[in-house]
Amino acid sequence: MPRLHPRTLLRLAGGRGARTLFSRPTAAPVEWVLDEAYNLPFLSRAHAERPVPSSSKVTLDILGMDPHADRGSHRHEPEEELPFADDADLLASLSGSALLSPSAAYRALRQSPLFGAHLQALLPRIGDVYASLRRDNHGAHNQLVADLLLRAPSPAALRSILLDEATHYPEHPGDALRKGLIVQAYRAIIPSLRRRALAPLTPTALAVIARALMAAGHDHLDVLDHVYYQLAHAASWTREDGWPALAILLHLSKHGRAEHALKLLDYPVSLGKLPAAMGRTSASHSEPATLLAQSAVVRCALFWGLDQRAYNAVNDLVTTMSRTAVSGPALELVLTAIRGATVRRRAPDVAWAGRTLLALAEDEAFPPLPSVDWYYAAVPPTAALRFYKTLPENRAAPPSPREILRMALARPEKAALRRLAEDLSRARHAAPAVPGMLRALAAARLLRPAQSMYAAWRAHNKLDGCTTLAMVRGLTRGARSAKRSAAARTLVHDYLASAALDKERVALHAYALLGSEEDGALAALLADVVMRRGVDAAQDAVDDLAAAHASLAHRLAQIARAHALRPPRAPVVLAASCAAGHWGALAVAGGAAGVETGRVAAGPKLPLTPVEEACIAALRKARQGRMRGAARRFAAACAYDAHLRGVDLDGEGEGEGEGESEGEGVVDAVIPPTAAALLLRAAALRRWEEGFGVLCSALRVTGEEGVVDAAGTFISGVSRAEARDVFAAHAHAVGRLVRRLEPSSHVLLETMLETAARRLGVQLE
């Protein structure tokens, strides 16, 4: 049996039957039709690559487009004949109701000798055909617009397509149609629009056309004027539809047509539609029109609340001034926009403000920045410190004393802290911020600038107790020298000469820092306290200071012995000695019932509390290298201490701050030095697992300075030893406990954790 023609098979598949001379049309079984279709020979490669016939010598090159460069997900299929479909079938398929895809049907229809007539016949329903081809997503809708421009340039049809592209696809208007086709389609309908033979386009469609024109380059600026006037007349000049017209002005001003942009700006102003946005500029500027047009765009965008577009326009304004010359009013507008961005406190806005300020400071064409305290106040201290370090010196006014002190307390690097101190020394009305800066300098061991600042400040001001102790601690820490000891004594004497109310407490603390042999005046002061207030009051002062600063316990024991007082609790002294590396002090420890004071002070054995007993046992095991047992004993001590104070170690709301619940008493004085000693011992023995156990137990109950310093040393040791698995197993728990500490300890330990995590490649939550 001879094979049927493919067109006959298509009729049979559609249920129309085969036409014969002697019978009426009959329907065929679907299975039989499919079998016959499968036996059809495939088109040859030569047939598939046959050139597409065209009735016009005009190519798509004049449209500025490559017919094979479909963008996005559009797939350009080779044009091929569909021998089984006639023209009627292809036309029916363009509506998407037949077996063929609209794109394949349209490409096959283009090969018909009657394609021009068919294209004319499609004009009344061109909108439906375009929508069908666009949905098919094979790029045939671009071919349809090109064919209309080349063969049947109907203004009404082209207007319908432009409106459809702008109206029916609000999420991405104009993105699927090539920019060159949009430009040529609008050029084709301009005469009809001018004669008013066509209704005007909507502002949305005009915005799509404007974007295409600006992307097409300099060859279409004349058409851009026409679009601008249409937009300016049709828009209501709100934030929704006013920006496309301003974008045209900005585009013209950036491409050497600022004077023309200024003339275009007069049109909406004359209509009374544009807000008062002209502003001021310098008449002597080399490009006043450019500055005026860009300034108007910035002011309008800020007025409408179009923040991101205003920031982009500000960037253009900064670029123009950097390229030509700086205008005072324009620079004032830029700084106003930057300040407005910081007021909103949104992270992207503040980040843009910082980048723009740095760009102004780094460009020598601009004058040095005025005070930017409003930016420092808008960001956290660490971010303000990063900005301050990046800012070139002498390119901005120094921060105010308040902001300088705020950054100095954020633990900056020594170089940045030294620069902050220099700025503070030159600032006016800086006296209230000097004590805080002295404390920061002393903590960073920048003793020379601290002493210089104090020497210039002391003549008209008085030290407070906190600053005095911070300076004395800095001068007596580490290697001692006669010069530093003399400077520390001078500080203490200056403080004692003031009218402070807590002289005795500060004097005792300074006495312990300096050492009993350092200053006879301090010893005489303490003897006077013993005589005036009695032995019990002096004893309470020694005990309280030992409880608050356990690291001074061994010195306080010496002071107490010199004045015939009972030394602080022996376990506290022992733990502090171990934390200082003097593990031999444990030789004075007696049995489980008590501690023989021995070298600490003369007297009988002192009974141990359960917490002290557990801590002494933990220290003994650590001295023997049995860190697992030491960690267990220390955890038991912390748990029992929390139980006595009524603190739930597993509670979310309790134990915050320094691990102490408000109103429940303080942590036993023996725990902080014991924790510090165990952490340092674990780091020395490289027992990381047990060390993390000690660290978690300690952070649940205390955030004392000695514990924090020892924890930092331990974490640094973990990082250097590259103990990644152990760190990853405990980092989350330690981080959660660190966040409960007071701010200065929190920042230090969190920074140490982040540094170790980066080095070990561990992701912190």
Coordinates of N, CA and C in Angstrom, one line a residue, residues 227-336:
V227 N 9.8 61.0 23.6 CA 9.2 60.2 24.7 C 9.2 61.0 26.0
Y228 N 10.2 61.8 26.2 CA 10.2 62.6 27.5 C 9.0 63.6 27.5
Y229 N 8.7 64.3 26.4 CA 7.5 65.2 26.4 C 6.2 64.4 26.6
Q230 N 6.1 63.2 26.0 CA 4.9 62.4 26.2 C 4.8 62.0 27.7
L231 N 5.9 61.6 28.3 CA 5.9 61.3 29.7 C 5.5 62.5 30.6
A232 N 6.2 63.6 30.3 CA 6.0 64.8 31.1 C 4.5 65.2 31.1
H233 N 3.9 65.0 29.9 CA 2.5 65.5 29.8 C 1.5 64.5 30.4
A234 N 1.9 63.2 30.3 CA 0.9 62.1 30.7 C 1.1 61.8 32.2
A235 N 2.3 62.0 32.7 CA 2.5 61.5 34.1 C 1.9 62.5 35.1
S236 N 1.5 61.9 36.3 CA 1.0 62.8 37.4 C 2.1 63.2 38.3
W237 N 3.4 62.9 38.0 CA 4.6 63.3 38.7 C 4.5 62.9 40.2
T238 N 4.1 61.7 40.4 CA 4.2 61.1 41.7 C 5.4 60.2 41.7
R239 N 5.7 59.6 42.8 CA 6.9 58.7 42.9 C 6.8 57.5 42.0
E240 N 5.6 57.1 41.6 CA 5.4 55.9 40.8 C 5.7 56.2 39.3
D241 N 5.3 57.3 38.8 CA 5.4 57.5 37.4 C 6.3 58.8 37.0
G242 N 6.8 59.4 38.1 CA 7.7 60.6 37.8 C 9.1 60.2 37.5
W243 N 9.6 59.1 38.1 CA 11.0 58.8 37.9 C 11.4 58.5 36.5
P244 N 10.6 57.8 35.6 CA 11.1 57.5 34.3 C 11.5 58.8 33.5
A245 N 10.8 59.9 33.7 CA 11.1 61.2 33.1 C 12.4 61.7 33.6
L246 N 12.6 61.6 35.0 CA 13.8 62.1 35.6 C 15.0 61.2 35.1
A247 N 14.8 59.9 34.9 CA 15.9 59.1 34.4 C 16.4 59.5 33.1
I248 N 15.5 60.0 32.2 CA 15.9 60.5 30.9 C 16.8 61.8 31.1
L249 N 16.4 62.7 32.0 CA 17.2 63.8 32.3 C 18.6 63.4 32.8
L250 N 18.6 62.5 33.7 CA 19.9 62.0 34.2 C 20.8 61.4 33.1
H251 N 20.1 60.6 32.2 CA 20.9 60.0 31.1 C 21.5 61.1 30.2
L252 N 20.7 62.1 29.9 CA 21.2 63.1 29.0 C 22.4 63.9 29.6
S253 N 22.2 64.2 30.9 CA 23.3 64.9 31.6 C 24.6 64.2 31.7
K254 N 24.5 62.8 31.7 CA 25.7 62.0 31.8 C 26.3 61.8 30.5
H255 N 25.6 62.1 29.4 CA 26.2 61.9 28.0 C 26.4 63.2 27.2
G256 N 26.7 64.2 28.0 CA 27.1 65.5 27.3 C 26.0 66.3 26.8
R257 N 24.8 66.1 27.2 CA 23.7 66.9 26.8 C 23.0 67.6 28.0
A258 N 23.8 68.1 28.9 CA 23.2 68.7 30.1 C 22.3 69.9 29.8
E259 N 22.8 70.8 28.8 CA 22.0 72.0 28.5 C 20.7 71.6 28.0
H260 N 20.6 70.6 27.1 CA 19.4 70.1 26.6 C 18.5 69.5 27.7
A261 N 19.1 68.8 28.6 CA 18.3 68.2 29.7 C 17.7 69.4 30.6
L262 N 18.5 70.5 30.7 CA 17.9 71.6 31.5 C 16.7 72.2 30.8
K263 N 16.8 72.3 29.4 CA 15.6 72.8 28.7 C 14.4 71.9 28.9
L264 N 14.7 70.6 28.8 CA 13.6 69.6 29.0 C 13.0 69.7 30.4
L265 N 13.8 70.1 31.4 CA 13.3 70.2 32.8 C 12.4 71.4 32.9
D266 N 12.5 72.4 32.0 CA 11.6 73.5 32.1 C 10.1 73.2 31.8
Y267 N 9.9 72.1 31.0 CA 8.6 71.8 30.6 C 7.7 71.4 31.8
P268 N 8.1 70.4 32.6 CA 7.2 70.1 33.7 C 7.2 71.2 34.8
V269 N 8.2 72.0 34.8 CA 8.2 73.1 35.8 C 7.1 74.1 35.3
S270 N 7.1 74.4 34.0 CA 6.1 75.3 33.5 C 4.7 74.8 33.6
L271 N 4.5 73.4 33.6 CA 3.2 72.9 33.8 C 2.8 72.8 35.3
G272 N 3.7 73.2 36.2 CA 3.4 73.2 37.6 C 3.4 71.8 38.2
K273 N 4.1 70.8 37.5 CA 4.0 69.4 38.0 C 5.2 69.0 38.8
L274 N 6.3 69.8 38.7 CA 7.5 69.4 39.4 C 7.7 70.1 40.7
P275 N 8.1 69.4 41.8 CA 8.3 70.1 43.0 C 9.4 71.1 42.9
A276 N 9.5 72.0 43.9 CA 10.6 73.0 43.9 C 11.9 72.3 44.1
A277 N 12.6 71.9 43.0 CA 13.8 71.0 43.1 C 14.9 71.6 42.4
M278 N 14.9 72.9 42.0 CA 16.0 73.4 41.2 C 17.2 73.7 42.0
G279 N 17.0 74.1 43.3 CA 18.1 74.3 44.2 C 19.1 75.4 43.7
R280 N 20.3 75.3 44.2 CA 21.3 76.3 43.9 C 22.5 75.6 43.3
T281 N 23.3 76.3 42.5 CA 24.6 75.8 42.0 C 25.5 77.0 41.8
S282 N 26.7 76.7 41.4 CA 27.7 77.8 41.2 C 27.6 78.3 39.7
A283 N 27.5 79.5 39.6 CA 27.4 80.1 38.2 C 28.8 80.0 37.5
S284 N 29.9 79.9 38.3 CA 31.2 79.9 37.7 C 31.7 78.5 37.4
H285 N 30.8 77.5 37.7 CA 31.2 76.1 37.5 C 31.3 75.8 36.0
S286 N 32.3 74.9 35.6 CA 32.5 74.6 34.2 C 31.3 73.9 33.6
E287 N 30.5 73.2 34.3 CA 29.3 72.5 33.8 C 28.1 72.8 34.7
P288 N 27.7 74.0 34.8 CA 26.6 74.3 35.7 C 25.3 73.6 35.3
A289 N 25.0 73.4 34.0 CA 23.8 72.7 33.6 C 23.8 71.3 34.1
T290 N 24.9 70.6 34.0 CA 25.0 69.2 34.5 C 24.7 69.1 36.0
L291 N 25.3 70.0 36.7 CA 25.1 70.0 38.2 C 23.6 70.3 38.5
L292 N 23.1 71.3 37.8 CA 21.7 71.7 38.1 C 20.7 70.5 37.8
A293 N 20.9 69.9 36.6 CA 20.0 68.8 36.2 C 20.1 67.6 37.2
Q294 N 21.4 67.3 37.6 CA 21.5 66.1 38.5 C 21.1 66.5 39.9
S295 N 21.3 67.7 40.3 CA 20.8 68.1 41.6 C 19.3 68.1 41.7
A296 N 18.6 68.5 40.6 CA 17.2 68.5 40.5 C 16.6 67.0 40.7
V297 N 17.3 66.1 40.0 CA 16.9 64.7 40.1 C 17.1 64.2 41.5
V298 N 18.2 64.6 42.1 CA 18.4 64.1 43.5 C 17.3 64.6 44.4
R299 N 17.0 65.9 44.3 CA 16.0 66.5 45.2 C 14.7 65.9 45.0
C300 N 14.3 65.7 43.7 CA 13.0 65.1 43.5 C 12.9 63.7 44.0
A301 N 14.0 62.9 43.8 CA 14.0 61.5 44.3 C 13.9 61.5 45.9
L302 N 14.6 62.4 46.5 CA 14.5 62.5 48.0 C 13.1 62.9 48.4
F303 N 12.6 63.9 47.7 CA 11.2 64.4 48.0 C 10.2 63.3 47.9
W304 N 10.3 62.4 46.9 CA 9.4 61.3 46.7 C 9.7 60.1 47.6
G305 N 10.8 60.1 48.2 CA 11.2 58.9 49.0 C 11.8 57.8 48.2
L306 N 12.3 58.1 47.0 CA 12.9 57.0 46.2 C 14.4 56.9 46.6
D307 N 14.6 56.3 47.7 CA 15.9 56.4 48.3 C 17.0 55.8 47.4
Q308 N 16.9 54.6 46.9 CA 17.9 54.0 46.2 C 18.2 54.7 44.9
R309 N 17.2 55.3 44.2 CA 17.4 56.1 43.0 C 18.1 57.4 43.4
A310 N 17.7 57.9 44.5 CA 18.4 59.2 45.0 C 19.9 58.9 45.2
Y311 N 20.2 57.7 45.8 CA 21.6 57.4 46.0 C 22.4 57.3 44.7
N312 N 21.8 56.6 43.7 CA 22.4 56.5 42.4 C 22.7 57.8 41.8
A313 N 21.7 58.7 41.9 CA 21.8 60.1 41.4 C 22.9 60.9 42.1
V314 N 23.0 60.7 43.4 CA 24.1 61.3 44.2 C 25.4 60.8 43.7
N315 N 25.6 59.5 43.4 CA 26.8 59.0 42.9 C 27.2 59.6 41.6
D316 N 26.2 59.9 40.7 CA 26.5 60.6 39.5 C 26.9 62.0 39.7
L317 N 26.3 62.6 40.7 CA 26.7 64.0 41.1 C 28.1 64.1 41.6
V318 N 28.5 63.1 42.4 CA 29.8 63.1 43.0 C 30.8 62.8 41.8
T319 N 30.5 62.0 40.9 CA 31.4 61.7 39.7 C 31.6 62.9 38.9
T320 N 30.5 63.7 38.7 CA 30.6 64.9 37.9 C 31.5 65.9 38.6
M321 N 31.4 66.1 39.9 CA 32.2 67.1 40.6 C 33.7 66.6 40.6
S322 N 33.9 65.3 40.7 CA 35.2 64.8 40.7 C 35.9 65.0 39.4
R323 N 35.1 64.9 38.3 CA 35.7 65.1 37.0 C 35.9 66.5 36.6
T324 N 35.1 67.4 37.1 CA 35.2 68.9 36.7 C 35.7 69.7 37.9
A325 N 34.8 70.2 38.7 CA 35.2 71.0 39.9 C 34.1 70.8 40.9
V326 N 34.4 71.1 42.2 CA 33.5 70.9 43.3 C 32.6 72.2 43.4
S327 N 31.3 72.0 43.5 CA 30.4 73.1 43.8 C 29.9 73.0 45.2
G328 N 30.1 74.1 46.0 CA 29.7 74.1 47.4 C 28.2 73.7 47.6
P329 N 27.2 74.3 46.9 CA 25.8 73.9 47.1 C 25.6 72.4 46.7
A330 N 26.2 72.0 45.7 CA 26.0 70.6 45.3 C 26.6 69.6 46.3
L331 N 27.8 70.0 46.8 CA 28.4 69.1 47.9 C 27.5 69.1 49.1
E332 N 27.0 70.3 49.4 CA 26.0 70.4 50.6 C 24.8 69.4 50.4
L333 N 24.3 69.4 49.1 CA 23.2 68.5 48.9 C 23.7 67.0 49.0
V334 N 24.9 66.7 48.6 CA 25.4 65.3 48.8 C 25.4 64.9 50.2
L335 N 26.0 65.8 51.1 CA 26.1 65.5 52.5 C 24.8 65.4 53.2
T336 N 23.8 66.2 52.7 CA 22.4 66.2 53.2 C 21.8 64.8 52.9

